[in-house]
PDB file of C-alpha atoms in Angstrom:
ATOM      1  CA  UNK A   1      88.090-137.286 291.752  1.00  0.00           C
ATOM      2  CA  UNK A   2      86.704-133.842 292.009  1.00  0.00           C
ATOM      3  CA  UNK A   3      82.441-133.972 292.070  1.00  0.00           C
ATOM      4  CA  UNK A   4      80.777-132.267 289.171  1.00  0.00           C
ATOM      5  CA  UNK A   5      78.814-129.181 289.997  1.00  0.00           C
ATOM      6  CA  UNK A   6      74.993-129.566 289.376  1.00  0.00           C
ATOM      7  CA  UNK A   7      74.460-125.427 288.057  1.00  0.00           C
ATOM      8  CA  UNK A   8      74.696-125.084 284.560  1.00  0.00           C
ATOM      9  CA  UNK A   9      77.449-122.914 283.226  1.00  0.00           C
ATOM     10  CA  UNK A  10      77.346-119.642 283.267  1.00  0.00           C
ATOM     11  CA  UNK A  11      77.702-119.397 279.612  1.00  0.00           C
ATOM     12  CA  UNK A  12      74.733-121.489 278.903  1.00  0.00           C
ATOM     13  CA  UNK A  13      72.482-120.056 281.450  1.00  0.00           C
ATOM     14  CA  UNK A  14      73.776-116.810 279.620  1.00  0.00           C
ATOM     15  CA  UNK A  15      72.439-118.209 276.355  1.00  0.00           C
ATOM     16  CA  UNK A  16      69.112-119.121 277.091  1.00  0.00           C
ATOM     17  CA  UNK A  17      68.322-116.144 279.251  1.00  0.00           C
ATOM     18  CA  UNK A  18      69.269-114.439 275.328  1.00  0.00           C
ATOM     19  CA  UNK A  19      67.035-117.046 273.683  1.00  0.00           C
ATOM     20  CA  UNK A  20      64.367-116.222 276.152  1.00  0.00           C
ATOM     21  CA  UNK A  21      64.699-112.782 275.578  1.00  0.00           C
ATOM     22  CA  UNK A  22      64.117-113.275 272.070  1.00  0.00           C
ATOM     23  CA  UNK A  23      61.270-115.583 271.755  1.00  0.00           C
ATOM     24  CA  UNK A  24      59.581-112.695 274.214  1.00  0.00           C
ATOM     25  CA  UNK A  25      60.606-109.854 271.852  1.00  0.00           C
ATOM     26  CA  UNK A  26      59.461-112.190 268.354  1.00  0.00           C
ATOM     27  CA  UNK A  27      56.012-112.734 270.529  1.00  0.00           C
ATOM     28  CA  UNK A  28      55.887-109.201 271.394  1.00  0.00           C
ATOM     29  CA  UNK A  29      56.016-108.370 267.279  1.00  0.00           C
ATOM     30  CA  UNK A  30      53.519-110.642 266.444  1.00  0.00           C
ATOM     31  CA  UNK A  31      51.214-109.229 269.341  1.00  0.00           C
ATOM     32  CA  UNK A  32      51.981-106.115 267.872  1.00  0.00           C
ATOM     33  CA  UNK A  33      51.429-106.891 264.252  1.00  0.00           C
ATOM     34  CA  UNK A  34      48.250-108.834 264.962  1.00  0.00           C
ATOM     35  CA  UNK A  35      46.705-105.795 267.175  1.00  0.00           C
ATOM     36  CA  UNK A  36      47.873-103.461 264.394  1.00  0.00           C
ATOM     37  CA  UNK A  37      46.338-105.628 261.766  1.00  0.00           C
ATOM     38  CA  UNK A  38      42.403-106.145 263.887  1.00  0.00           C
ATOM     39  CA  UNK A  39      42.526-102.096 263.977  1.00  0.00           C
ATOM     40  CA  UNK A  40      42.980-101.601 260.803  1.00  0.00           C
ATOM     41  CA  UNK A  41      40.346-103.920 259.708  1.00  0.00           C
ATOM     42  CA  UNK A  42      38.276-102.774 261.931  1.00  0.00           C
ATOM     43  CA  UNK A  43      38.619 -99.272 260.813  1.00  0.00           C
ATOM     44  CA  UNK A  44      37.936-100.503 257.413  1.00  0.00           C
ATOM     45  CA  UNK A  45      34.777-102.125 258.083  1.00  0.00           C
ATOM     46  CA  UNK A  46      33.563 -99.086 259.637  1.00  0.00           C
ATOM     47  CA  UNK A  47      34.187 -96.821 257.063  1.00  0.00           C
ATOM     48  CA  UNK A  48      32.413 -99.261 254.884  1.00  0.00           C
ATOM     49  CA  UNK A  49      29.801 -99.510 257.318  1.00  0.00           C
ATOM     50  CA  UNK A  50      28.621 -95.800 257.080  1.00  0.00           C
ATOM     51  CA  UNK A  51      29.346 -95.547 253.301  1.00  0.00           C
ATOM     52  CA  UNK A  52      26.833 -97.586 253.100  1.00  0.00           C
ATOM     53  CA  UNK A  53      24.679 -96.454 255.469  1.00  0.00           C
ATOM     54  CA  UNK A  54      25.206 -93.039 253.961  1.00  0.00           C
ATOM     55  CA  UNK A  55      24.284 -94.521 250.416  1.00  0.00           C
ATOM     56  CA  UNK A  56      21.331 -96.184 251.873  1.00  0.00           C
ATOM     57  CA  UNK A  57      20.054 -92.840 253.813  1.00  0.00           C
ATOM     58  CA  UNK A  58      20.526 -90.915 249.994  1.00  0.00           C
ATOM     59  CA  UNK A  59      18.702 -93.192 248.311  1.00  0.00           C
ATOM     60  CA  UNK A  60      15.919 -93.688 250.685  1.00  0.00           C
ATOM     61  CA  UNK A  61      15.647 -90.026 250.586  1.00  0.00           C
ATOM     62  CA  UNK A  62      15.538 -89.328 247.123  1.00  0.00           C
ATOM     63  CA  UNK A  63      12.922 -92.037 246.375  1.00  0.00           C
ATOM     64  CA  UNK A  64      10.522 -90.512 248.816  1.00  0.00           C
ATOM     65  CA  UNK A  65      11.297 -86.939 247.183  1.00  0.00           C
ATOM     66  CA  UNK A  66      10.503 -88.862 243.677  1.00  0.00           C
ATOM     67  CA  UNK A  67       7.173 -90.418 245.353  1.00  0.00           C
ATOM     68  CA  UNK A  68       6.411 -87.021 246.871  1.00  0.00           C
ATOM     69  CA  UNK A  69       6.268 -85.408 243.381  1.00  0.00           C
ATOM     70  CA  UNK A  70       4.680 -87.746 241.337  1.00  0.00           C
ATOM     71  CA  UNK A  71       2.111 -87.949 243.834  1.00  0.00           C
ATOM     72  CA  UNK A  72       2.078 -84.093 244.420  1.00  0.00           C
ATOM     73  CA  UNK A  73       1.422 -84.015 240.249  1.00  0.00           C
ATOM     74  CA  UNK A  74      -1.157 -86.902 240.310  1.00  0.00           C
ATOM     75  CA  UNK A  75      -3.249 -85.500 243.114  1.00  0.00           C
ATOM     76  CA  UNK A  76      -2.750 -81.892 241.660  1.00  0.00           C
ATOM     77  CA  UNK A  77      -4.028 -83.224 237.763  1.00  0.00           C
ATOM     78  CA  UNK A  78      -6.809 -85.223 238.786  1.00  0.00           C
ATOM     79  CA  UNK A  79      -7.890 -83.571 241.899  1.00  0.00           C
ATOM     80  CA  UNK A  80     -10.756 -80.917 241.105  1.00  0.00           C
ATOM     81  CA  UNK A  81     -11.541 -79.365 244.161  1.00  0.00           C
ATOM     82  CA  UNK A  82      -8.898 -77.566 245.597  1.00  0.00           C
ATOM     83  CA  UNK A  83      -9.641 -78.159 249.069  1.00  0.00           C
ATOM     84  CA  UNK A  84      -9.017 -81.838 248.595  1.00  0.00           C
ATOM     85  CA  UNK A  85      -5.446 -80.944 246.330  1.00  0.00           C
ATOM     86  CA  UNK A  86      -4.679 -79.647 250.042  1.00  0.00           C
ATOM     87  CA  UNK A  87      -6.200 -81.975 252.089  1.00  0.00           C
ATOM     88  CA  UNK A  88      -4.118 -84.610 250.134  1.00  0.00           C
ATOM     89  CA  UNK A  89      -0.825 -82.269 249.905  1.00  0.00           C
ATOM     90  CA  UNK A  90      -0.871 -81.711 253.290  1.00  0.00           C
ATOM     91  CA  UNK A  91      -1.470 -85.106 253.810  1.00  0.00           C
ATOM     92  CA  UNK A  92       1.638 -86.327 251.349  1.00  0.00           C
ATOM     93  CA  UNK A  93       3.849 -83.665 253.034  1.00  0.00           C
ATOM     94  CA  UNK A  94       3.240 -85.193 256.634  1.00  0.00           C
ATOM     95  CA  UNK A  95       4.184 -89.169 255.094  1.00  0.00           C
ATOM     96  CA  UNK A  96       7.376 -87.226 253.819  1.00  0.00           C
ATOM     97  CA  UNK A  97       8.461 -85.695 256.392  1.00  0.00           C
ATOM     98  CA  UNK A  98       7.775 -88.605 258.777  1.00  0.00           C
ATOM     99  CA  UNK A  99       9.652 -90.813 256.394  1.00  0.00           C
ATOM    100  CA  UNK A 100      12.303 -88.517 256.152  1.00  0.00           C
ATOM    101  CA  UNK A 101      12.316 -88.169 260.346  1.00  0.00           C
ATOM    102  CA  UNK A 102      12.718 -91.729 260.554  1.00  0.00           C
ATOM    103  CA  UNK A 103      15.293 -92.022 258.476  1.00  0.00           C
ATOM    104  CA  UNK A 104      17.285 -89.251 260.207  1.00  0.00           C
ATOM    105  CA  UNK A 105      16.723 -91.454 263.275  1.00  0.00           C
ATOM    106  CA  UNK A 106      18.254 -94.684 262.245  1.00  0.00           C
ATOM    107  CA  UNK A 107      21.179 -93.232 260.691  1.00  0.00           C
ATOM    108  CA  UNK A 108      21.683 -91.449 263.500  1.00  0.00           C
ATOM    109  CA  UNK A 109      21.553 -94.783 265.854  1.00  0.00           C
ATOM    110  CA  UNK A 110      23.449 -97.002 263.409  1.00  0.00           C
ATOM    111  CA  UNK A 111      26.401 -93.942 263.461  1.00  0.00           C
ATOM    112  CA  UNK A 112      26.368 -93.872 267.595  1.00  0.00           C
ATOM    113  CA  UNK A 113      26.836 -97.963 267.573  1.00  0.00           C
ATOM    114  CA  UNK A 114      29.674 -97.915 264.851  1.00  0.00           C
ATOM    115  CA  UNK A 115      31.375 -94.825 267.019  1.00  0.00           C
ATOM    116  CA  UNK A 116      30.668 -96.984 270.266  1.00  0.00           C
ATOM    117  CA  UNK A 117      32.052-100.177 268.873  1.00  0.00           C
ATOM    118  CA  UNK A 118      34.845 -98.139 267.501  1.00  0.00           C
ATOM    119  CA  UNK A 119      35.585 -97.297 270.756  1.00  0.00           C
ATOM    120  CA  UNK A 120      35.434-100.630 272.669  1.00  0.00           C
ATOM    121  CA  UNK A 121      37.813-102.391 269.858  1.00  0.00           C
ATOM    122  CA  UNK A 122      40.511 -99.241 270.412  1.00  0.00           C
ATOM    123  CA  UNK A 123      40.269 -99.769 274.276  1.00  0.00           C
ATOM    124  CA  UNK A 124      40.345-103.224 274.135  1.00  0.00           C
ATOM    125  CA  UNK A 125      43.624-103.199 271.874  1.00  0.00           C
ATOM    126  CA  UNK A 126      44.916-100.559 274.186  1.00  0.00           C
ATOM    127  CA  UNK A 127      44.125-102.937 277.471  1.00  0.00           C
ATOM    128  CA  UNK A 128      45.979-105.933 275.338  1.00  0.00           C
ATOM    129  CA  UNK A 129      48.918-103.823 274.616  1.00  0.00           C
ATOM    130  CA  UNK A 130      49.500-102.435 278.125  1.00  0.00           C
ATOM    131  CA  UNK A 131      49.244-105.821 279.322  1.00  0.00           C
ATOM    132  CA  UNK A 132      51.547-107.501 276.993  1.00  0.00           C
ATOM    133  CA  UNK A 133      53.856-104.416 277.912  1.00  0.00           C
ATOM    134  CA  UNK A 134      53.546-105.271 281.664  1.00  0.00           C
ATOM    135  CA  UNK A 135      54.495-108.738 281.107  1.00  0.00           C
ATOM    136  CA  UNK A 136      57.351-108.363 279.353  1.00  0.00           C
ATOM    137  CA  UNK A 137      58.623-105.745 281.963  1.00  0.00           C
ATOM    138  CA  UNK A 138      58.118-108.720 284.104  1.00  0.00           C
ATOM    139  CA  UNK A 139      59.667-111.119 282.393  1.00  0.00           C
ATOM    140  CA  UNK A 140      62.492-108.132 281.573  1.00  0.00           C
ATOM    141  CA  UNK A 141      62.911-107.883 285.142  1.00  0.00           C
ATOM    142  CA  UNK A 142      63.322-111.503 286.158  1.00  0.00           C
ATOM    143  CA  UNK A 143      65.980-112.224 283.520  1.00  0.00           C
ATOM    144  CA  UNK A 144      67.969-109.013 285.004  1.00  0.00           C
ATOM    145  CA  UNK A 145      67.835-111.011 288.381  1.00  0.00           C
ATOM    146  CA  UNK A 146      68.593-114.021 287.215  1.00  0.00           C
ATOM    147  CA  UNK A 147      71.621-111.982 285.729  1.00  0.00           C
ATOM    148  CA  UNK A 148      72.523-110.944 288.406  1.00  0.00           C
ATOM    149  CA  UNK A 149      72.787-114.255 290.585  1.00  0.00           C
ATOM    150  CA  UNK A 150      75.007-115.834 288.061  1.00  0.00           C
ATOM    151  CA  UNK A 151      77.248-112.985 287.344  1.00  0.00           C
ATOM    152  CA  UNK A 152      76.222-112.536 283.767  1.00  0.00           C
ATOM    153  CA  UNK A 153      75.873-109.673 282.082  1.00  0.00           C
TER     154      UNK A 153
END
């Protein structure tokens, strides 16, 4: 009575090396649709991120305009002596254009954090690509030798 070998078959070892092959390339799609799917939100929420902002900054600025000519009118109606009309203009002109300096500012800031964050998510998807691409070369590469020692191919 002839001894039964303990290796699998070749044409099973064939088919899970195939299965395992597959399951990779089905994880490598979802990786793929999943990164795909975090940019694009997070694109999104950026864009609605400075709409807003933007919306915000025109708003803020055309409130202060309204408050800088109703007081402008007030002060020039009621206001006599024209040394205090410029004393008071002057005055109203420097709250406006400080208002309007800080506002520049924090746009400005809250733009350079969206661009920055912007820039970590894309690297960070970029990192978790080329990683998932180096494993699967890996795993690519150890199924070709594993191939090769049981003369499938």
């Amino acid at each position: 009575m002839r001894r039964r070998s303990k290796t699998l078959p070749t044409y099973r070892v064939w088919d899970a090396i195939t299965a395992t092959q597959q399951t990779h390339l089905v994880i490598l799609k979802v990786v793929v649709v999943v990164v795909v799917v975090a940019v694009v939100v997070v694109v999104v929420v950026v864009v609605v991120v400075v709409v807003v902002v933007v919306v915000v900054v025109v708003v803020v600025v055309v409130v202060v305009v309204v408050v800088f000519v109703v007081v402008f009118v007030v002060v020039v109606v009621f206001v006599v002596v024209v040394v205090a009309v410029v004393v008071v203009a002057a005055a109203v002109v420097v709250v406006v254009v400080v208002v309007v300096v800080v506002v520049v500012v924090v746009v400005v800031v809250v733009v350079v954090v969206v661009v920055v964050v912007v820039v970590v998510v894309v690297v960070v998807v970029v990192v978790v690509i080329v990683a998932a691409a180096l494993i699967l070369s890996s795993v690519a590469a150890l199924v070709e030798k594993n191939n090769s020692r049981y003369g499938c191919r």
